[in-house]
Coordinates of C-alpha atoms in Angstrom, one line a residue:
M23 CA 33.4 -41.5 35.9
K24 CA 33.9 -44.9 37.9
K25 CA 35.5 -44.6 41.3
K26 CA 37.0 -47.6 43.3
V27 CA 37.6 -46.7 47.1
L28 CA 39.7 -48.8 49.8
S29 CA 38.7 -47.7 53.4
G30 CA 38.7 -48.8 56.7
S31 CA 40.9 -49.2 59.9
F32 CA 42.8 -52.4 59.9
A33 CA 41.5 -53.2 63.7
T34 CA 38.0 -52.9 63.0
L35 CA 38.1 -54.7 59.4
C36 CA 40.0 -57.7 61.1
A37 CA 36.4 -58.8 62.1
V38 CA 36.0 -60.2 58.6
T39 CA 38.1 -61.8 56.0
A40 CA 38.7 -59.1 53.2
F41 CA 39.1 -55.9 52.2
T42 CA 36.2 -54.5 50.6
F43 CA 36.8 -52.1 47.3
V44 CA 33.5 -49.9 46.1
A45 CA 33.2 -48.6 42.7
G46 CA 30.5 -45.4 42.8
G47 CA 29.9 -41.9 41.3
C48 CA 29.4 -41.6 37.6
G49 CA 30.2 -43.7 34.8
M50 CA 29.4 -42.4 31.2
G51 CA 28.2 -39.3 32.4
G52 CA 25.5 -41.0 34.7
A53 CA 25.2 -41.5 38.0
G54 CA 26.0 -44.6 39.6
N55 CA 25.1 -46.7 43.0
S56 CA 28.0 -48.1 44.9
A57 CA 29.1 -51.8 44.3
P58 CA 31.5 -54.2 45.8
V59 CA 34.1 -54.8 42.5
A60 CA 37.0 -56.8 44.3
S61 CA 37.7 -58.7 48.0
V62 CA 41.0 -58.9 48.4
P63 CA 42.5 -61.6 51.8
A64 CA 43.1 -58.8 54.8
S65 CA 47.0 -59.3 55.7
T66 CA 47.9 -61.7 58.7
S67 CA 50.9 -59.7 59.9
P68 CA 50.8 -59.1 63.6
A69 CA 50.3 -55.3 64.5
S70 CA 53.4 -53.4 65.5
S71 CA 52.8 -50.3 66.1
S72 CA 50.7 -47.6 68.1
L73 CA 50.8 -45.2 65.5
T74 CA 47.6 -43.7 64.5
G75 CA 45.8 -41.2 61.9
D76 CA 44.8 -41.2 58.6
I77 CA 45.6 -40.6 55.4
R78 CA 43.8 -39.9 52.0
I79 CA 45.2 -41.1 48.7
D80 CA 43.3 -40.4 45.2
G81 CA 44.0 -40.5 41.8
S82 CA 45.6 -42.7 38.9
S83 CA 43.8 -45.8 38.4
T84 CA 47.0 -47.4 36.8
V85 CA 48.7 -46.5 40.0
F86 CA 45.3 -48.1 42.2
P87 CA 47.1 -50.9 42.2
I88 CA 50.1 -50.3 44.0
G89 CA 47.9 -48.0 46.3
R90 CA 45.7 -50.6 47.3
A91 CA 48.4 -53.0 48.3
L92 CA 50.4 -50.9 50.2
A93 CA 47.8 -49.6 52.3
Q94 CA 46.8 -53.2 53.2
E95 CA 49.9 -53.5 54.0
F96 CA 50.4 -50.9 56.1
M97 CA 47.4 -50.6 58.1
G98 CA 48.3 -54.8 58.5
K99 CA 51.3 -53.1 60.9
N100 CA 49.3 -50.2 61.2
P101 CA 46.0 -50.8 63.4
G102 CA 45.8 -47.3 64.3
V103 CA 45.8 -46.1 61.0
K104 CA 43.2 -45.6 58.4
V105 CA 44.2 -45.1 54.9
T106 CA 41.7 -44.9 52.3
V107 CA 42.6 -45.4 48.6
A108 CA 40.9 -44.2 45.7
E109 CA 40.6 -43.8 41.9
S110 CA 39.7 -40.2 40.6
G111 CA 42.2 -40.4 37.7
T112 CA 45.3 -38.3 37.6
G113 CA 43.5 -34.7 37.0
G114 CA 41.2 -35.8 39.3
G115 CA 43.0 -36.7 42.3
F116 CA 45.5 -33.7 41.2
K117 CA 42.3 -31.9 42.0
K118 CA 41.8 -32.9 44.9
F119 CA 45.2 -32.4 46.1
I120 CA 45.3 -29.1 45.0
A121 CA 42.2 -28.2 47.5
G122 CA 43.6 -29.9 50.0
E123 CA 41.2 -33.1 50.7
I124 CA 44.1 -35.2 50.2
E125 CA 47.3 -35.8 52.0
I126 CA 48.9 -37.9 48.8
A127 CA 48.0 -37.9 45.0
T128 CA 48.6 -41.0 42.7
A129 CA 49.6 -40.0 39.2
S130 CA 50.6 -42.3 35.9
R131 CA 51.7 -39.0 34.3
T132 CA 54.8 -36.0 35.4
I133 CA 52.8 -33.1 37.0
D134 CA 51.6 -30.2 34.6
E135 CA 52.4 -26.6 34.7
K136 CA 49.0 -25.6 35.2
E137 CA 48.4 -27.9 38.2
I138 CA 51.9 -26.6 39.9
A139 CA 51.0 -23.2 39.3
Q140 CA 47.7 -24.1 41.0
L141 CA 49.3 -25.7 44.2
K142 CA 51.7 -23.0 44.7
E143 CA 48.7 -20.5 44.8
A144 CA 47.2 -22.3 47.1
N145 CA 50.1 -22.7 49.3
I146 CA 50.2 -26.6 49.3
E147 CA 53.9 -27.6 48.8
F148 CA 54.6 -31.1 47.5
I149 CA 57.1 -33.7 47.2
E150 CA 57.4 -35.8 44.0
I151 CA 58.2 -39.1 44.4
P152 CA 58.6 -41.5 41.7
I153 CA 57.4 -45.3 42.6
A154 CA 57.8 -47.7 39.7
F155 CA 57.6 -48.4 35.7
D156 CA 55.0 -49.2 33.9
G157 CA 54.5 -49.6 30.1
L158 CA 51.3 -48.5 28.9
T159 CA 49.8 -51.0 26.6
V160 CA 48.1 -51.1 23.3
V161 CA 45.9 -54.4 23.5
V162 CA 43.4 -55.7 20.9
N163 CA 40.6 -59.0 21.3
P164 CA 42.8 -62.3 21.0
K165 CA 40.3 -63.3 17.9
N166 CA 42.5 -60.5 16.3
T167 CA 45.3 -62.7 14.4
W168 CA 45.9 -60.2 11.9
A169 CA 47.6 -57.3 14.1
N170 CA 49.9 -58.7 16.6
S171 CA 52.3 -54.9 16.1
L172 CA 52.0 -51.2 15.0
T173 CA 54.3 -48.6 14.0
T174 CA 53.6 -45.6 15.8
A175 CA 53.0 -44.1 13.0
E176 CA 50.0 -46.3 12.5
L177 CA 49.1 -45.5 16.3
K178 CA 49.1 -42.0 15.3
R179 CA 46.7 -42.3 12.5
I180 CA 44.5 -44.7 14.3
W181 CA 44.4 -42.3 17.2
E182 CA 45.0 -38.7 16.0
P183 CA 42.3 -36.1 16.0
G184 CA 40.3 -36.0 13.0
S185 CA 41.9 -39.7 12.1
T186 CA 40.1 -41.1 9.1
V187 CA 40.7 -44.4 10.1
K188 CA 37.6 -46.4 10.2
T189 CA 38.9 -50.2 9.8
W190 CA 41.8 -52.3 9.9
K191 CA 41.9 -51.9 6.2
D192 CA 42.2 -48.3 6.8
V193 CA 45.4 -49.0 9.1
N194 CA 47.1 -51.2 6.9
P195 CA 45.7 -52.8 3.4
I196 CA 46.8 -56.6 4.5
F197 CA 43.6 -56.7 7.4
P198 CA 40.4 -57.0 7.2
S199 CA 37.9 -53.9 6.4
S200 CA 35.9 -55.1 9.5
P201 CA 35.1 -52.1 11.3
I202 CA 37.1 -50.5 14.4
K203 CA 35.8 -50.6 18.1
F204 CA 38.1 -47.8 20.3
F205 CA 37.9 -47.6 23.5
S206 CA 40.1 -45.3 25.6
P207 CA 40.8 -44.0 29.1
G208 CA 39.0 -40.5 30.0
T209 CA 40.3 -37.1 29.9
D210 CA 41.3 -37.1 33.5
S211 CA 43.8 -40.2 33.0
G212 CA 47.1 -39.7 33.6
T213 CA 47.2 -42.2 30.8
F214 CA 45.3 -40.5 28.4
D215 CA 47.8 -37.5 29.2
Y216 CA 50.8 -39.5 28.2
F217 CA 49.7 -41.5 25.3
T218 CA 48.2 -39.1 23.4
E219 CA 51.3 -36.8 23.8
A220 CA 53.6 -39.8 22.9
I221 CA 51.9 -40.6 20.6
N222 CA 49.3 -38.1 18.4
G223 CA 52.1 -35.3 19.5
K224 CA 49.8 -33.2 21.8
K225 CA 48.3 -33.6 25.3
K226 CA 44.6 -34.5 25.5
E227 CA 44.5 -34.0 21.6
Q228 CA 42.9 -37.7 20.1
R229 CA 39.6 -38.7 17.7
N230 CA 36.5 -38.0 19.7
D231 CA 34.4 -41.4 18.6
A232 CA 36.3 -43.4 21.2
Q233 CA 34.3 -45.6 24.3
T234 CA 35.5 -43.4 27.1
S235 CA 36.0 -44.7 30.7
E236 CA 38.2 -43.9 33.8
D237 CA 37.5 -47.4 35.0
D238 CA 40.0 -49.3 33.2
N239 CA 38.3 -52.9 34.0
T240 CA 35.4 -51.5 32.3
L241 CA 38.4 -50.7 29.2
V242 CA 39.4 -54.0 29.5
T243 CA 35.3 -55.1 29.4
G244 CA 34.8 -53.6 26.3
I245 CA 37.7 -54.6 24.6
A246 CA 37.0 -58.4 25.3
G247 CA 33.5 -58.4 24.0
E248 CA 34.5 -56.8 20.6
V249 CA 36.3 -58.4 18.8
N250 CA 37.5 -56.0 16.7
S251 CA 38.5 -53.4 19.1
I252 CA 42.0 -51.7 20.1
G253 CA 42.0 -49.7 23.1
Y254 CA 45.1 -49.1 25.9
F255 CA 45.6 -49.1 29.7
G256 CA 49.0 -49.7 32.4
Y257 CA 50.6 -52.9 32.2
S258 CA 49.7 -54.3 35.4
Y259 CA 45.9 -54.5 33.6
F260 CA 46.9 -56.6 30.6
E261 CA 49.1 -58.5 32.7
G262 CA 46.2 -59.2 35.0
N263 CA 43.8 -60.1 31.6
K264 CA 45.7 -61.8 29.6
D265 CA 42.9 -64.6 29.2
K266 CA 40.9 -62.0 27.8
V267 CA 42.8 -58.8 25.6
K268 CA 45.9 -59.5 23.2
A269 CA 49.1 -57.0 23.4
I270 CA 50.8 -55.3 20.6
S271 CA 54.0 -54.6 19.8
I272 CA 55.3 -51.4 19.6
D273 CA 57.2 -50.5 16.3
N274 CA 59.2 -47.4 17.2
G275 CA 61.6 -47.4 14.0
N276 CA 64.1 -50.2 15.5
G277 CA 62.1 -53.1 15.1
A278 CA 58.5 -54.3 17.1
V279 CA 58.9 -54.3 20.7
A280 CA 56.6 -56.2 23.4
P281 CA 55.8 -55.0 26.3
S282 CA 57.4 -56.8 29.2
P283 CA 59.0 -55.9 32.6
E284 CA 62.5 -56.1 30.7
S285 CA 61.3 -53.8 28.2
I286 CA 59.9 -51.6 30.1
Q287 CA 62.5 -51.6 32.7
N288 CA 65.3 -50.8 29.8
N289 CA 63.1 -48.4 27.5
T290 CA 63.3 -50.5 24.6
Y291 CA 59.4 -50.6 24.8
A292 CA 59.5 -47.0 23.7
P293 CA 57.4 -44.4 23.6
L294 CA 55.0 -45.7 26.1
S295 CA 57.4 -46.7 29.6
R296 CA 56.8 -44.3 32.1
P297 CA 57.1 -43.7 35.7
L298 CA 54.6 -43.6 37.9
F299 CA 54.6 -41.4 40.7
L300 CA 53.4 -40.7 44.3
Y301 CA 52.2 -36.3 45.0
V302 CA 53.1 -36.2 49.2
S303 CA 51.9 -32.7 50.9
K304 CA 54.9 -31.4 52.6
K305 CA 52.4 -30.1 55.4
A306 CA 51.2 -33.3 55.6
L307 CA 54.3 -34.9 55.6
D308 CA 55.0 -31.9 58.6
S309 CA 52.0 -32.3 60.5
N310 CA 50.6 -35.6 60.6
P311 CA 53.2 -38.8 61.2
A312 CA 50.9 -41.2 59.5
V313 CA 51.5 -39.3 55.8
K314 CA 55.6 -40.1 56.8
A315 CA 55.4 -43.4 58.1
I316 CA 53.6 -44.9 55.5
V317 CA 56.0 -43.4 52.7
E318 CA 59.0 -44.9 54.9
F319 CA 56.9 -48.3 55.0
F320 CA 56.9 -47.9 50.8
F321 CA 60.6 -47.6 50.7
S322 CA 61.3 -50.0 53.5
Q323 CA 58.8 -52.9 52.7
G324 CA 56.0 -51.3 49.4
T325 CA 58.7 -51.9 46.8
G326 CA 58.7 -55.5 46.8
L327 CA 54.9 -55.0 46.3
I328 CA 55.2 -53.8 42.6
G329 CA 55.6 -56.9 41.0
E330 CA 53.5 -58.5 43.1
V331 CA 50.7 -55.9 41.8
G332 CA 52.1 -56.0 38.1
Y333 CA 54.4 -53.4 37.4
V334 CA 58.0 -53.0 37.3
A335 CA 60.2 -52.3 39.9
F336 CA 63.4 -49.6 40.0
S337 CA 67.1 -50.8 40.1
A338 CA 68.1 -50.8 44.0
E339 CA 70.2 -47.6 43.4
D340 CA 67.6 -46.1 41.7
Y341 CA 65.3 -46.6 45.1
A342 CA 67.9 -45.6 46.5
A343 CA 68.6 -41.9 44.7
V344 CA 64.5 -41.7 45.2
K345 CA 64.7 -41.8 49.4
S346 CA 67.5 -39.2 49.4
H347 CA 65.3 -37.0 47.5
F348 CA 62.6 -37.8 50.0
D349 CA 64.5 -37.5 53.2
T350 CA 65.8 -34.2 52.0
K351 CA 62.3 -33.0 51.6
Q352 CA 63.1 -31.4 47.9
V353 CA 59.6 -29.7 47.0
G354 CA 58.5 -29.6 43.8
S355 CA 59.3 -31.4 40.4
V356 CA 61.7 -32.4 38.6
F357 CA 60.5 -34.0 35.8
A358 CA 57.8 -31.7 34.9
G359 CA 58.0 -31.0 31.2
K360 CA 61.1 -33.0 30.3
K361 CA 62.1 -35.8 28.1
T362 CA 62.5 -38.6 30.3
V363 CA 62.4 -41.3 27.7
G364 CA 65.7 -43.2 27.9
M365 CA 67.1 -41.9 30.8
S366 CA 67.6 -43.7 34.3
I367 CA 65.7 -42.0 37.3
Q368 CA 68.7 -41.1 38.7
Q369 CA 69.9 -38.8 35.2
I370 CA 66.5 -37.2 36.2
L371 CA 66.8 -36.5 39.5
K372 CA 70.1 -34.8 38.7
G373 CA 68.6 -32.7 36.5
E374 CA 71.2 -34.2 33.5

């Protein structure tokens, strides 16, 4: 598993010109050495707070760009706060959340009933905060000139367990007979969970010969390097790599629809539009002023970062409903176990 980490006090980091994100952990089953993977210029906003404390955030690689941008801006205004942002996959983040190792878990899927039960056993209450929309994007190599759209039935034939699809011709007889290379998020990924449930009908059920990684950048590199490849990941990673991969339009029975901010927000990009989440420990909210402050900062200023990192913001009315849900400290999940495609955030929060 490959993992990127943002960590540090802004006051200390102002001595240099950039935050450094470090990749480490293991990938493809082997241990990896830490190495810098990206640098983002430090904010030049003047510090305006004497707030202190530590905040640990971990989870979804899809949500990582949002967490990274939020932490950067927040530390710029709160130099006494140290925010650590990492990606272990949605499932990996929930494991750390359940173990009490982090204050905030990021997720590209809804928390599941098993995880809720484990949190209850650990006596950890949580508040669920939907923060943005994503369109899970199916991509191929840019040199692929034959596959511009796929039906959900074709996607299922490609990705279902025991799939007999080996070549593009197996997908559609007018496609070439070239062998397909499959690339997929790892099993700790919420993107993997969402895609397999939406396309294959059962979470975590997929063909077993795909090359997998929890790091979406690794998937981008693999697909960009294989002419006959196919894979999937969050819309932000497609937006940031349009020169390396090509998005496939999805036909859910109502015509092919390409992923875009508009189609993701209005749910016409179905069934692969989805909300992204923060899960916040209520105990941390009550005992660590910095945790409450960073969530408040998201609602007051952080929502403007959503589009900047390639995702789709909610409407002002939806954010107001989510903020009210947070302010009243409503614990538990209103999304778990529900089919929410086509529903607004307000409808879901109201239990409609």
